[in-house]
Coordinates of C-alpha atoms in Angstrom, one line a residue:
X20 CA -4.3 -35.3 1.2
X21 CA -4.9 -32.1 3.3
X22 CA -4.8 -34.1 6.3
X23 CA -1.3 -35.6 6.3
X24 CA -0.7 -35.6 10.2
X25 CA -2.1 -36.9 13.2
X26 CA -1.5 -33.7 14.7
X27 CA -3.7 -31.7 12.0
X28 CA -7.0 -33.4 11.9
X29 CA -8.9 -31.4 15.2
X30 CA -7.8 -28.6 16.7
X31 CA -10.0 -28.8 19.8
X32 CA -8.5 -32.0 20.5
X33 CA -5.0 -30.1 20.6
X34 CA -5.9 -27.8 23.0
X35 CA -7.2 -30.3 25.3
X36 CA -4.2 -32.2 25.5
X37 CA -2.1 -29.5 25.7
X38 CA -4.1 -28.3 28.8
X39 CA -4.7 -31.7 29.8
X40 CA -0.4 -32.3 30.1
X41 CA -0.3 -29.4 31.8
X42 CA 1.8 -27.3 29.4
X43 CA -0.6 -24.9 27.4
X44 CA -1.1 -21.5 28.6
X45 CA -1.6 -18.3 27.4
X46 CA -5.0 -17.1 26.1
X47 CA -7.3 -20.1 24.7
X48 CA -7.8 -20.6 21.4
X49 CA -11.5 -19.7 20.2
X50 CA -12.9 -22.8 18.9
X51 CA -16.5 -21.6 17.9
X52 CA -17.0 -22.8 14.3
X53 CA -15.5 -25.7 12.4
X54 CA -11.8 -25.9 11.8
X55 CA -10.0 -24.2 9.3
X56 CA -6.7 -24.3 7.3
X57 CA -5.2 -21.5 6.2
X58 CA -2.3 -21.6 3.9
X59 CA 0.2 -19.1 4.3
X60 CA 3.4 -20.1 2.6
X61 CA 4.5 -22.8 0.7
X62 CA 7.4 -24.2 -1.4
X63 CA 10.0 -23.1 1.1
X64 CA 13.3 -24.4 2.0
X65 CA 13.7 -21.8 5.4
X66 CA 11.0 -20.1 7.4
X67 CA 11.5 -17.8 10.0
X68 CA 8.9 -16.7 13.0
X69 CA 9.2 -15.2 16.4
X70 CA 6.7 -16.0 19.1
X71 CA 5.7 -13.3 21.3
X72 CA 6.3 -15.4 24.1
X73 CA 6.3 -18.7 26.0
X74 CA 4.6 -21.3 23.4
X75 CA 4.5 -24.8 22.9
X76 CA 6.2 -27.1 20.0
X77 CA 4.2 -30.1 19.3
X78 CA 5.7 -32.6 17.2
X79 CA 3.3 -35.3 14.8
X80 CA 3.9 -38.1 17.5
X81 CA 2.3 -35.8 20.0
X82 CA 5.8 -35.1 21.6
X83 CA 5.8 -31.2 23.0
X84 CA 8.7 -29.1 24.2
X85 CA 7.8 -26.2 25.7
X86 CA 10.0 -22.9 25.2
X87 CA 10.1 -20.5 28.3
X88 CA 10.3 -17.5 25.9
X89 CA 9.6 -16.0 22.4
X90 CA 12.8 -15.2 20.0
X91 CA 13.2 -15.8 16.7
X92 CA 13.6 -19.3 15.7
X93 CA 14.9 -20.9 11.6
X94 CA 13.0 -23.9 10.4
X95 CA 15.1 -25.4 7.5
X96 CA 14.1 -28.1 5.5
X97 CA 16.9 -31.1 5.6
X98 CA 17.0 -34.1 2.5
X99 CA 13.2 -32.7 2.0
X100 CA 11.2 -35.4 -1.1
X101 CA 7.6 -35.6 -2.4
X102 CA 5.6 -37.6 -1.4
X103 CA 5.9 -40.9 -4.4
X104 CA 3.0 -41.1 -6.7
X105 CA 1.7 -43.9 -8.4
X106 CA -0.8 -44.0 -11.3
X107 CA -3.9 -45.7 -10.6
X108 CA -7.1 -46.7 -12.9
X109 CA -10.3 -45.6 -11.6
X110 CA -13.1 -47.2 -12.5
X111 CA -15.7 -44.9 -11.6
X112 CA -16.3 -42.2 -8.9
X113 CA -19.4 -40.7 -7.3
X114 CA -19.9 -38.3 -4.1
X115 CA -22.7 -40.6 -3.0
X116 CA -21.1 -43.2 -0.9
X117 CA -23.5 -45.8 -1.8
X118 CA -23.2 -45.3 -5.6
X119 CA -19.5 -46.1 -4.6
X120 CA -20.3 -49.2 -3.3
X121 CA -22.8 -50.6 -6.1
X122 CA -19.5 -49.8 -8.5
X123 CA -17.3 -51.9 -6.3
X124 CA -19.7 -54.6 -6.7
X125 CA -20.2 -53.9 -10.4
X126 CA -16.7 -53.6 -11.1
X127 CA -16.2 -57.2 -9.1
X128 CA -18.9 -58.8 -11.2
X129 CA -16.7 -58.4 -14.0
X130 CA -13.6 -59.6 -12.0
X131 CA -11.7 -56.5 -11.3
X132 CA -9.9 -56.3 -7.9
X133 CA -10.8 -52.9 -7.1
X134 CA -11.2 -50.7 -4.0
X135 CA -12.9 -48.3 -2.7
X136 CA -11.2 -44.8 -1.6
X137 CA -12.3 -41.5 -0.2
X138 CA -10.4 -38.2 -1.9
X139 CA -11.5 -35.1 -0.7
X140 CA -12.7 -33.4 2.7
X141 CA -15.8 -32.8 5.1
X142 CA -16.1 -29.5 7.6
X143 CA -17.9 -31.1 11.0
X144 CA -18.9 -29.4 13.9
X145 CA -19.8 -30.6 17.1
X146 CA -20.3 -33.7 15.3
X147 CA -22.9 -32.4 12.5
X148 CA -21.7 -32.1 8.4
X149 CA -21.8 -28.5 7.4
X150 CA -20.5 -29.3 4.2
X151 CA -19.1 -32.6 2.4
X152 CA -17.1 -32.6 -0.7
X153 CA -15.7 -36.1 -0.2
X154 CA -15.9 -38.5 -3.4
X155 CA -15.4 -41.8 -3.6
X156 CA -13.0 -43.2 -6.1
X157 CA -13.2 -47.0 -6.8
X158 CA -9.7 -48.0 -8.4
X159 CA -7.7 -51.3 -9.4
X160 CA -5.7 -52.1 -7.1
X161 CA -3.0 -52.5 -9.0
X162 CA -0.7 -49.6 -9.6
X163 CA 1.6 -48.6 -12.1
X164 CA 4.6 -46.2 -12.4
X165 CA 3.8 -45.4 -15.4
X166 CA 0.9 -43.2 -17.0
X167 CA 1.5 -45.2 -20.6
X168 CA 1.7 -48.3 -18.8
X169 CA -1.5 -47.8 -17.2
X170 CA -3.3 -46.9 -20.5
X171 CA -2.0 -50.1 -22.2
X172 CA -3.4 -52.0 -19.3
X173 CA -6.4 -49.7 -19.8
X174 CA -7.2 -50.8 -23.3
X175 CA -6.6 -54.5 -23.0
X176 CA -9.4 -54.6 -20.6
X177 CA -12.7 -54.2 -22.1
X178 CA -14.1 -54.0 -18.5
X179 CA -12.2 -50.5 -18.5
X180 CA -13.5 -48.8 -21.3
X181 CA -14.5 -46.2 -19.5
X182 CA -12.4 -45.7 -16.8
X183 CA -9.9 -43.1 -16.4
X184 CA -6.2 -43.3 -15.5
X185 CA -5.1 -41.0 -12.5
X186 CA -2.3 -39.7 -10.4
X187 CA -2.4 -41.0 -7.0
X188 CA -0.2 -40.1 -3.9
X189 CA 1.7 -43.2 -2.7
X190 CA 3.4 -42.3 0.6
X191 CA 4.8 -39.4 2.5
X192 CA 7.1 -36.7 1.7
X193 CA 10.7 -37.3 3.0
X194 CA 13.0 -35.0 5.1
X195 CA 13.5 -33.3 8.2
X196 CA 12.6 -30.0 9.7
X197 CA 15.9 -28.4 12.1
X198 CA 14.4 -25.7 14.4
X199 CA 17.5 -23.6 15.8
X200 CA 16.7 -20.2 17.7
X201 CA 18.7 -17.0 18.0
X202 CA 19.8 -18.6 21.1
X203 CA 21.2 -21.2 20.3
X204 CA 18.2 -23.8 20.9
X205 CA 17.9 -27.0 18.4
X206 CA 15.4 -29.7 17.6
X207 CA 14.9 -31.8 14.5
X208 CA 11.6 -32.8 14.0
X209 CA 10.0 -35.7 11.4
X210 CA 7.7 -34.4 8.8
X211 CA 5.6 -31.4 10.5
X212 CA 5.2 -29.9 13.8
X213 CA 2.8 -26.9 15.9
X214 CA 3.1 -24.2 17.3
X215 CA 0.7 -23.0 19.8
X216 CA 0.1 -21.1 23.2
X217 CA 1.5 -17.6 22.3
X218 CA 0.9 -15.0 18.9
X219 CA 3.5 -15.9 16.3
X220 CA 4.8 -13.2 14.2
X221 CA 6.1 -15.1 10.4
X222 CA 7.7 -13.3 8.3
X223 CA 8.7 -12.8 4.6
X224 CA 4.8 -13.3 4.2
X225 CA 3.5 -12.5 0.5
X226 CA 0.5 -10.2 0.0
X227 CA -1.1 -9.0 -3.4
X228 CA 1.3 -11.4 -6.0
X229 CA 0.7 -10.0 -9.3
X230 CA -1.2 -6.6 -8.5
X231 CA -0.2 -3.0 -7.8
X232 CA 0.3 -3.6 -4.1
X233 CA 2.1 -6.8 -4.0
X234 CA 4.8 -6.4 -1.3
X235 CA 6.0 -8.7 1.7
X236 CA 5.1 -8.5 5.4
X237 CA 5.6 -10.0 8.6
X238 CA 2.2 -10.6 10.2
X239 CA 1.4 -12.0 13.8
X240 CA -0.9 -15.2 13.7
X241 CA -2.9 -16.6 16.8
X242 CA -4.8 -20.2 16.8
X243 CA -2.0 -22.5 16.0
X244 CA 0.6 -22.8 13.4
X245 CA 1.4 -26.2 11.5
X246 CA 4.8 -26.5 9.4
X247 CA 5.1 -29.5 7.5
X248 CA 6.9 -30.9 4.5
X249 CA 4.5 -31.1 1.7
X250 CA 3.4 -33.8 -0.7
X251 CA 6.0 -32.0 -3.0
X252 CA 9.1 -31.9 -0.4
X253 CA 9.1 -27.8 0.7
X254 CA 7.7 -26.3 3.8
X255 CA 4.6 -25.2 3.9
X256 CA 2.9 -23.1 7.2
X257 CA -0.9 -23.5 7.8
X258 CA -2.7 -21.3 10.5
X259 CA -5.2 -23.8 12.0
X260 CA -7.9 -22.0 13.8
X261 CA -11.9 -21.7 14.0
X262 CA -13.9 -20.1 11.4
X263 CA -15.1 -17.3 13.4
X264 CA -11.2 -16.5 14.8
X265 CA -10.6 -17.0 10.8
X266 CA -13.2 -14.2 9.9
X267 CA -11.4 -12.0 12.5
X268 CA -8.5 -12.0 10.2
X269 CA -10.5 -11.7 6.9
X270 CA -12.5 -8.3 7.8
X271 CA -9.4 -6.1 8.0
X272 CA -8.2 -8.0 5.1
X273 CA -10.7 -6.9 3.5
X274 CA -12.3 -3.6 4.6
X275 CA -11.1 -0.9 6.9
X276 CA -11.8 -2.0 10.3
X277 CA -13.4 1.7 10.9
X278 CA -16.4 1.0 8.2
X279 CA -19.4 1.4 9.6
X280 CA -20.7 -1.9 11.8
X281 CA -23.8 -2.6 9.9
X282 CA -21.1 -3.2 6.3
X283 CA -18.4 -5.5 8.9
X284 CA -21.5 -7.1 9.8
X285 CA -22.1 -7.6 5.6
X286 CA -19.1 -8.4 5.3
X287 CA -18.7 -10.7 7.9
X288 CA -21.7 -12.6 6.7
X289 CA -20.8 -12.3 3.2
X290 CA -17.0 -13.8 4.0
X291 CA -18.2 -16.8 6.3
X292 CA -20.5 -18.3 3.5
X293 CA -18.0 -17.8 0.9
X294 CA -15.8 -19.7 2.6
X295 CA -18.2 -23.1 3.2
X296 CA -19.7 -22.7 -0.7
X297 CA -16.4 -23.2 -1.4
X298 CA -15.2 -25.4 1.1
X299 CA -13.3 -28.6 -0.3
X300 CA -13.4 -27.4 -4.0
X301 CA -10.3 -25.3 -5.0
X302 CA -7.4 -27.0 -2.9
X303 CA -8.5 -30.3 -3.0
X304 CA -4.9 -31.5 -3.4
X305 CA -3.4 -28.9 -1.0
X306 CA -2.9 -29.6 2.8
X307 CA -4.9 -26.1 3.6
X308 CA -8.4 -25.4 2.9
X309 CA -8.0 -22.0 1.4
X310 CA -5.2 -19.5 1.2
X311 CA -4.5 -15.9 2.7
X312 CA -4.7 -13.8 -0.5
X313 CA -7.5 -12.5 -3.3
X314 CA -7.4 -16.1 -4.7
X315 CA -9.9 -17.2 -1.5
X316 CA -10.1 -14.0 1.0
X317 CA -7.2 -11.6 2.3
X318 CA -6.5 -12.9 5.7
X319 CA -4.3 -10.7 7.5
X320 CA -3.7 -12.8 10.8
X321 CA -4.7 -11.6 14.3
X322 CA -2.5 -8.4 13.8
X323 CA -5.2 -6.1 12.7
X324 CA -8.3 -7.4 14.9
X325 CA -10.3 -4.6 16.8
X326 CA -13.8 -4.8 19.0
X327 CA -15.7 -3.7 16.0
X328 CA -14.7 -6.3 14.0
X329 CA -15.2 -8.7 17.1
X330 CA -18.6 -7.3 17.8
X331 CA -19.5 -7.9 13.8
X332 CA -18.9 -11.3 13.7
X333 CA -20.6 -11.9 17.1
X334 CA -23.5 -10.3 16.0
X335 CA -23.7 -12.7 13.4
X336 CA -22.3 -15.6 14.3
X337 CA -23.5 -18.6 11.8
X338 CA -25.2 -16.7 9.8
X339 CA -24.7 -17.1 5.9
X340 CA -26.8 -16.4 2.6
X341 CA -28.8 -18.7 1.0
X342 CA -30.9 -18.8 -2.0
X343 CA -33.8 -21.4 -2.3
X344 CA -32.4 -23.2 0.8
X345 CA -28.8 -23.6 -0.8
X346 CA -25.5 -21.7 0.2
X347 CA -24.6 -19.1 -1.9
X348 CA -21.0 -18.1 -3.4
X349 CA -20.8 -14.3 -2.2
X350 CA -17.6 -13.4 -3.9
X351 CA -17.3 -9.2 -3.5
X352 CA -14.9 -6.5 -4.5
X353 CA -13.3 -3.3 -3.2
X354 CA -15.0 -0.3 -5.4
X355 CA -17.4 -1.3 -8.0
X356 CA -17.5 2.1 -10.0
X357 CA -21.0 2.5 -9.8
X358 CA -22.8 -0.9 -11.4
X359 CA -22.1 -4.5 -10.8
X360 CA -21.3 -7.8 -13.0
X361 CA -22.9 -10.6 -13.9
X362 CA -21.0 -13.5 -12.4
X363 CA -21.1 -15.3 -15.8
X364 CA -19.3 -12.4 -17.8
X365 CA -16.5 -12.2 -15.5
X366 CA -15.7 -16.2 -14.9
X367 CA -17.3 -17.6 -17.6
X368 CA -19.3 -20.2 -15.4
X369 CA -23.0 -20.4 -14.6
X370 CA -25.7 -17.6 -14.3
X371 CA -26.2 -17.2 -11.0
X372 CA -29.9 -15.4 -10.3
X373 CA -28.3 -13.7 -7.0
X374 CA -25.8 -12.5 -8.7
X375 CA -26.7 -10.1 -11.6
X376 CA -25.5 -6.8 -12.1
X377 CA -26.9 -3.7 -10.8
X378 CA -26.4 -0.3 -10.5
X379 CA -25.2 0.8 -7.2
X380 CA -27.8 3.6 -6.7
X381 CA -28.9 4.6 -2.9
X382 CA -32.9 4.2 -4.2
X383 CA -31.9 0.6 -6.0
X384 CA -33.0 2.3 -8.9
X385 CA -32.0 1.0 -12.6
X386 CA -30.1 2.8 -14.9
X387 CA -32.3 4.0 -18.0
X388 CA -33.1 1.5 -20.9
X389 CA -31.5 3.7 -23.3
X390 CA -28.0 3.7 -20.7
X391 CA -26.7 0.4 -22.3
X392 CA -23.1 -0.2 -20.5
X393 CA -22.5 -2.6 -23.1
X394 CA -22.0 -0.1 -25.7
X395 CA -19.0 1.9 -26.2
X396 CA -20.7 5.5 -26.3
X397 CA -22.5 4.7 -23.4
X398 CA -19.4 3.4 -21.0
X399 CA -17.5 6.4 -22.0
X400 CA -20.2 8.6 -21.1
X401 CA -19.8 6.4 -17.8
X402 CA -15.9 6.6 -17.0
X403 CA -16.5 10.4 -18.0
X404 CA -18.7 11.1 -15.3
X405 CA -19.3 10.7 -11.5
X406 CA -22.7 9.8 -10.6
X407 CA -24.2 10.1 -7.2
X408 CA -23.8 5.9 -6.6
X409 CA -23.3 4.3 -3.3
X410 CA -19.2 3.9 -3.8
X411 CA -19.2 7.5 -4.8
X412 CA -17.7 8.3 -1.5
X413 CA -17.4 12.3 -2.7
X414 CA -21.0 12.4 -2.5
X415 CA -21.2 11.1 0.5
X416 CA -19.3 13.3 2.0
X417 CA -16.1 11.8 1.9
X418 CA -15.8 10.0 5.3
X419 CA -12.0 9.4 6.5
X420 CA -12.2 5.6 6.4
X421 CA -13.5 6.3 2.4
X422 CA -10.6 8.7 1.5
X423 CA -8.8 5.6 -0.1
X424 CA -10.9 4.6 -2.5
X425 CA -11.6 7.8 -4.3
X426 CA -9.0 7.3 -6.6
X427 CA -10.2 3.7 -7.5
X428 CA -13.8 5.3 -8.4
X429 CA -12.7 6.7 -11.5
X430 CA -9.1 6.0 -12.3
X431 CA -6.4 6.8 -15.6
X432 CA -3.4 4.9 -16.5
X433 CA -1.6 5.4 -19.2
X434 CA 1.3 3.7 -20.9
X435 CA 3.8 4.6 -23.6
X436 CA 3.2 2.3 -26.5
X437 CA 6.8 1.0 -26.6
X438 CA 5.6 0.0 -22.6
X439 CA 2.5 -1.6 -23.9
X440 CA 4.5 -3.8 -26.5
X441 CA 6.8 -5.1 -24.1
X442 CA 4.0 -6.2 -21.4
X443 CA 2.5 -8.0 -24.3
X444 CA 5.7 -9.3 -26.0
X445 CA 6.8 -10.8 -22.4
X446 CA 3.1 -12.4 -21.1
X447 CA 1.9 -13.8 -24.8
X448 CA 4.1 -12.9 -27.7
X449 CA 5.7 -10.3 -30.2
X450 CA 2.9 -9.3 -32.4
X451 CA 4.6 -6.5 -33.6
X452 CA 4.0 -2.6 -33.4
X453 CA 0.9 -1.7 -31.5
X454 CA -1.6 -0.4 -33.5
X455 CA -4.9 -0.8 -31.4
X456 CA -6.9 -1.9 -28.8
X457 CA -10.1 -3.0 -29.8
X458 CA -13.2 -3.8 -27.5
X459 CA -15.3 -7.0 -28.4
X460 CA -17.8 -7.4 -26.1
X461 CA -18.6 -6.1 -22.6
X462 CA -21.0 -6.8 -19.4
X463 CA -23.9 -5.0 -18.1
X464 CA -21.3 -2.8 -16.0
X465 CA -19.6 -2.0 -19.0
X466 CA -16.7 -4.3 -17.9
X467 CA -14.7 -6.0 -21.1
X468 CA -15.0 -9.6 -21.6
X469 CA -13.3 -9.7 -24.7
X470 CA -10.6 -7.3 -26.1
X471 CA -8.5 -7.8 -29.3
X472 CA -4.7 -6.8 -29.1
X473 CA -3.7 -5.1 -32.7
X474 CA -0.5 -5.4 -34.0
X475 CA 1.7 -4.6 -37.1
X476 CA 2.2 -8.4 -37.2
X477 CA -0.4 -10.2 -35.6
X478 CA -3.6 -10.0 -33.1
X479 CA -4.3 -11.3 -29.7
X480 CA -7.7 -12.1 -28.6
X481 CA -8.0 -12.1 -24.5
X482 CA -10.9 -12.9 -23.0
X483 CA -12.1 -13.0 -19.0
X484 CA -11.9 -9.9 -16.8
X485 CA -8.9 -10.7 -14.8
X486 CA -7.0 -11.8 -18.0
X487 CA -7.6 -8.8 -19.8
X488 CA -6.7 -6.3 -16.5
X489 CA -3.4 -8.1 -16.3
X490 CA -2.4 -8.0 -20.3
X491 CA -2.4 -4.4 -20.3
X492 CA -0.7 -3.9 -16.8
X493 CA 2.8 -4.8 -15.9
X494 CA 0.8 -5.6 -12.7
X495 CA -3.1 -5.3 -13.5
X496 CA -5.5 -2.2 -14.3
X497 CA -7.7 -1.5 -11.4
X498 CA -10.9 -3.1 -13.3
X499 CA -11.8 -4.2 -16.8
X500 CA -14.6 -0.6 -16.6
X501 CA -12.9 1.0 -19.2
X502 CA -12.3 2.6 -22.3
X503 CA -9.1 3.1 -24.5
X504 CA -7.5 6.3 -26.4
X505 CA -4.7 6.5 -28.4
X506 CA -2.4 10.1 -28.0
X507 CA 0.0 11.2 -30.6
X508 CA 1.4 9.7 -33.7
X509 CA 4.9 8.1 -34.5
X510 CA 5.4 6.9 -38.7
X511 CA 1.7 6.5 -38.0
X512 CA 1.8 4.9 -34.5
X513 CA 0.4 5.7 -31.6
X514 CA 2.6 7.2 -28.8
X515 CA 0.7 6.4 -26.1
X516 CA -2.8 4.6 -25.0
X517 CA -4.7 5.7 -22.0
X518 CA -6.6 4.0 -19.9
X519 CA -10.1 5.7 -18.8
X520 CA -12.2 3.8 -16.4
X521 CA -14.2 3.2 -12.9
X522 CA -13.9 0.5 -10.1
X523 CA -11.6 -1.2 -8.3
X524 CA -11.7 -5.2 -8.8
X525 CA -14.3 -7.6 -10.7
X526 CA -17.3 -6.3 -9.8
X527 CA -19.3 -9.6 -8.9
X528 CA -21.4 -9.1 -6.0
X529 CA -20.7 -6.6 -2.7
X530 CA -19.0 -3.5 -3.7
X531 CA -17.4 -2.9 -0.3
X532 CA -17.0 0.6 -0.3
X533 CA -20.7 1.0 -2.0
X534 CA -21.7 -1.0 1.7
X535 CA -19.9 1.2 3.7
X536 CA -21.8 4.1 2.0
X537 CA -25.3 2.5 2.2
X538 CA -24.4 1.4 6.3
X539 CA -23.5 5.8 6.4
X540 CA -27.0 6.4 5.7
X541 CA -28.1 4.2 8.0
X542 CA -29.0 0.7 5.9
X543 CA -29.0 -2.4 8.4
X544 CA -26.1 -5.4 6.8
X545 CA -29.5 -7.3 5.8
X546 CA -30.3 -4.2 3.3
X547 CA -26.8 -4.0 2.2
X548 CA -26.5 -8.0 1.6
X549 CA -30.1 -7.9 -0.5
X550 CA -29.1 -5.7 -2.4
X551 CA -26.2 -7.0 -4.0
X552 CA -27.1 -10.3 -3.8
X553 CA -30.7 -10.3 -5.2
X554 CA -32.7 -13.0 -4.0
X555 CA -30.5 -14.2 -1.0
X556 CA -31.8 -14.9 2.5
X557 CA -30.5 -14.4 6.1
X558 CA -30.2 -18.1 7.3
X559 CA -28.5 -19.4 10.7
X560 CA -26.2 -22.4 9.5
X561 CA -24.7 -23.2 13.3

């Protein structure tokens, strides 16, 4: 699916023949690194960008027209379709090619006309797998445009007992995308196009949906850009570039280009394996690999790229984290308040043994047995208080490039309650006057993973971190870390709840302010990256 167009599979491959026709210039594209796909808009009927100067329009036949200057250009989508769809019965699936195969054969024994497909997508380089997440789907033949008519063909088979009926894409999209620029230049091009050999600025970008900070930018963009029409008929734009130009845009995304080098070298490593554990596993039906916001990594472009942040990724180019030979998922947040989470109280997935909690303390001391953050006295206590941790940037002296987050370390929001009922009313439903907030259960950081919702006529249980930060937020509080009083009293009602609490984000893994801190007194980005991830290695992948 992700690979629609001829002209998206290699990127290398582009620049060559753009060089090689004799109509690529500007600076060359980085290619160290496998390919990546970024996604940076989608479901869109107009798009508007502005190269900053002469670039190259490449259209999916391999036709290019080359524009002697940048100005702003409209790309409207014209009679735009999704891509038809089919169901499809699926006999069985493995990621082990061979497994595939001995179902094809099995499946034949019992005479099925069946096929063998590949869904999903593999990250070469240089002609080596870094990481596969293909599977291989052996399915009937036949196909139905129906989901019921598939299942009654399902159960008449006994051969089928166990297979599954899917959704299948069964085409291309439709449409057309019209280029016109401000001056007056046209073209109308098939399906999807790229744009290369100068920075593109795009605007009307989204950044931080759904939190405090959610805004729109225009942001400038090297490597190439793809728009295409999508399997569901909008435009979609895709920055296609290496991995190590992608990190480039990731680091400012996500820390303060002026942190010390050894936490953008921490961070660098820590954002280039996060990307190939999850390589090929959360956009599997996307045409982009990950996207530019909290939901994979902030990517901010080339806009915000500066030698430090060059010379951290050089300095560690390849390297990743591994734990007993396998790539580790390194997810990390901004300000952990003083004591990290459990990766299993926050998603609700697997215990991972690099990532448990811990406190945050310079000496990687633990806090005392009788500290529990998972009671309430304790966490208050916690919130209350301001203890000498790494992302206590106060007691470190308060560098500038730290100044930000002081206010994330230990926060307060509050809320009227007729504020609070409405936030609920409108994300779940009208359980009445508020009476209470009531904490269920919490994590070793003293972060909430369950909370129950009191009302005059009715309860709501929420459970997971991120769920519970946004059902008490018109956006979302600044961490689950924290504790709940209720001021004032109206027919015996409270007038208001306040929120009390520490951190900024869900805690798992890297605090990245805590890094910065521990890089100021002079810890190496090995030291910072064993720390939070206990257990983790150093290993060169390419």
């Amino acid at each position: 699916m992700k690979r629609i167009v001829s002209i998206s599979t290699v990127l290398v491959s582009m620049v060559l023949l753009f060089s090689c026709a004799g109509v690529y210039y500007g600076p060359a594209i980085q290619t160290t690194g496998p390919v990546v796909r970024v996604g940076l808009l989608e479901d869109k009927s107009e798009i508007a960008f502005e190269p900053e100067g002469p670039f190259v329009i490449a259209d999916g036949n391999g036709k290019m027209y080359r524009m002697n200057k940048g100005e702003v250009w409209r790309a409207t989508l014209v009679n735009g379709s999704p891509a038809p769809s089919v169901y499809r019965i699926q006999y069985t699936s493995s990621s082990k090619e061979t497994a595939a195969d001995a179902g094809v054969q099995e499946a034949r024994s019992q005479n099925l006309d069946v096929e063998k497909i590949t869904s999903g997508d593999v990250l070469n380089m240089d002609k080596k797998v870094l990481v596969d997440k293909r599977r291989y789907l052996v399915l009937l033949k036949q196909k139905f445009s129906t989901q019921e008519q598939a299942e009654q063909y399902k159960r008449q088979n006994p051969a089928l007992r166990n297979a599954l009926v899917i959704s299948r894409p069964d085409g291309d999209p439709g449409g057309e995308i019209h280029l016109k620029s401000e001056s007056g230049k046209e073209l109308v091009i098939q399906s999807a196009l790229r744009i290369s050999g100068a920075l593109v600025n795009l605007q009307a970008v989204k950044v931080g949906e759904g939190f405090h900070y959610s805004r729109e930018e225009t942001r400038k963009y090297g490597g190439e850009l793809e728009l295409m029409i999508g399997p569901n008929g909008k435009l979609f734009v895709i920055n296609v570039l290496s991995l190590e130009s992608y990190l480039e845009g990731v680091l400012p995304g996500e820390m303060i280009p002026t942190f010390p080098l050894e936490a953008l070298k921490a961070q660098a490593v820590a954002a280039r394996t996060f990307f190939l554990y999850n390589f090929g596993s959360r956009y599997r039906d996307k045409p982009y690999d990950v996207t530019d916001d909290v939901y994979s990594q902030a990517f901010v472009g080339a806009g915000r790229s500066n030698d430090r942040i060059r010379k951290a990724i050089s300095e560690t180019q390849g390297e990743v984290l591994v734990y007993n030979g396998s790539l580790c998922t390194t997810p990390y947040s901004a300000v952990c308040g003083g004591h990290t989470e459990n990766t299993e109280n926050v998603w609700m997935g697997e215990s991972l043994p690099y990532l448990r909690g811990v406190l945050d303390d310079p000496e990687s001391r633990d806090l005392p047995v009788s500290f529990d953050l998972s009671t309430e006295e304790s966490v208050r206590r916690w919130v209350e208080s301001s203890p000498k941790v790494n992302c206590n940037a106060e007691s470190h002296g308060t560098p500038d490039y730290s100044k930000y987050s002081v206010k994330y370390y230990r926060w307060q929001q509050r809320y009227s309650r007729l504020e609070l009922e409405n936030i609920i009313r409108n994300k779940y439903h009208d359980i009445g006057t508020l009476v209470d907030i009531v904490p269920v259960e919490r994590g070793v950081s003293g972060r909430l993973i369950e909370i129950e919702i009191r009302g005059a006529a009715g309860k709501i249980n929420v459970r997971k971190e991120l769920n519970i930060r946004r059902a008490l937020s018109s956006t979302a509080l600044y961490s689950a870390c924290f504790v709940v009083d209720k001021i004032g009293d109206v027919n015996g009602f409270p007038e208001e709840f306040v929120f009390t609490g520490a951190g900024w984000g869900h805690g798992v893994g890297m605090c990245q302010i805590g890094a910065a801190m521990m890089a100021e007194e002079g810890k190496s980005a090995q030291q910072i990256l064993t720390h939070y991830y206990r257990g983790a290695v150093l290993d060169k992948y390419y």
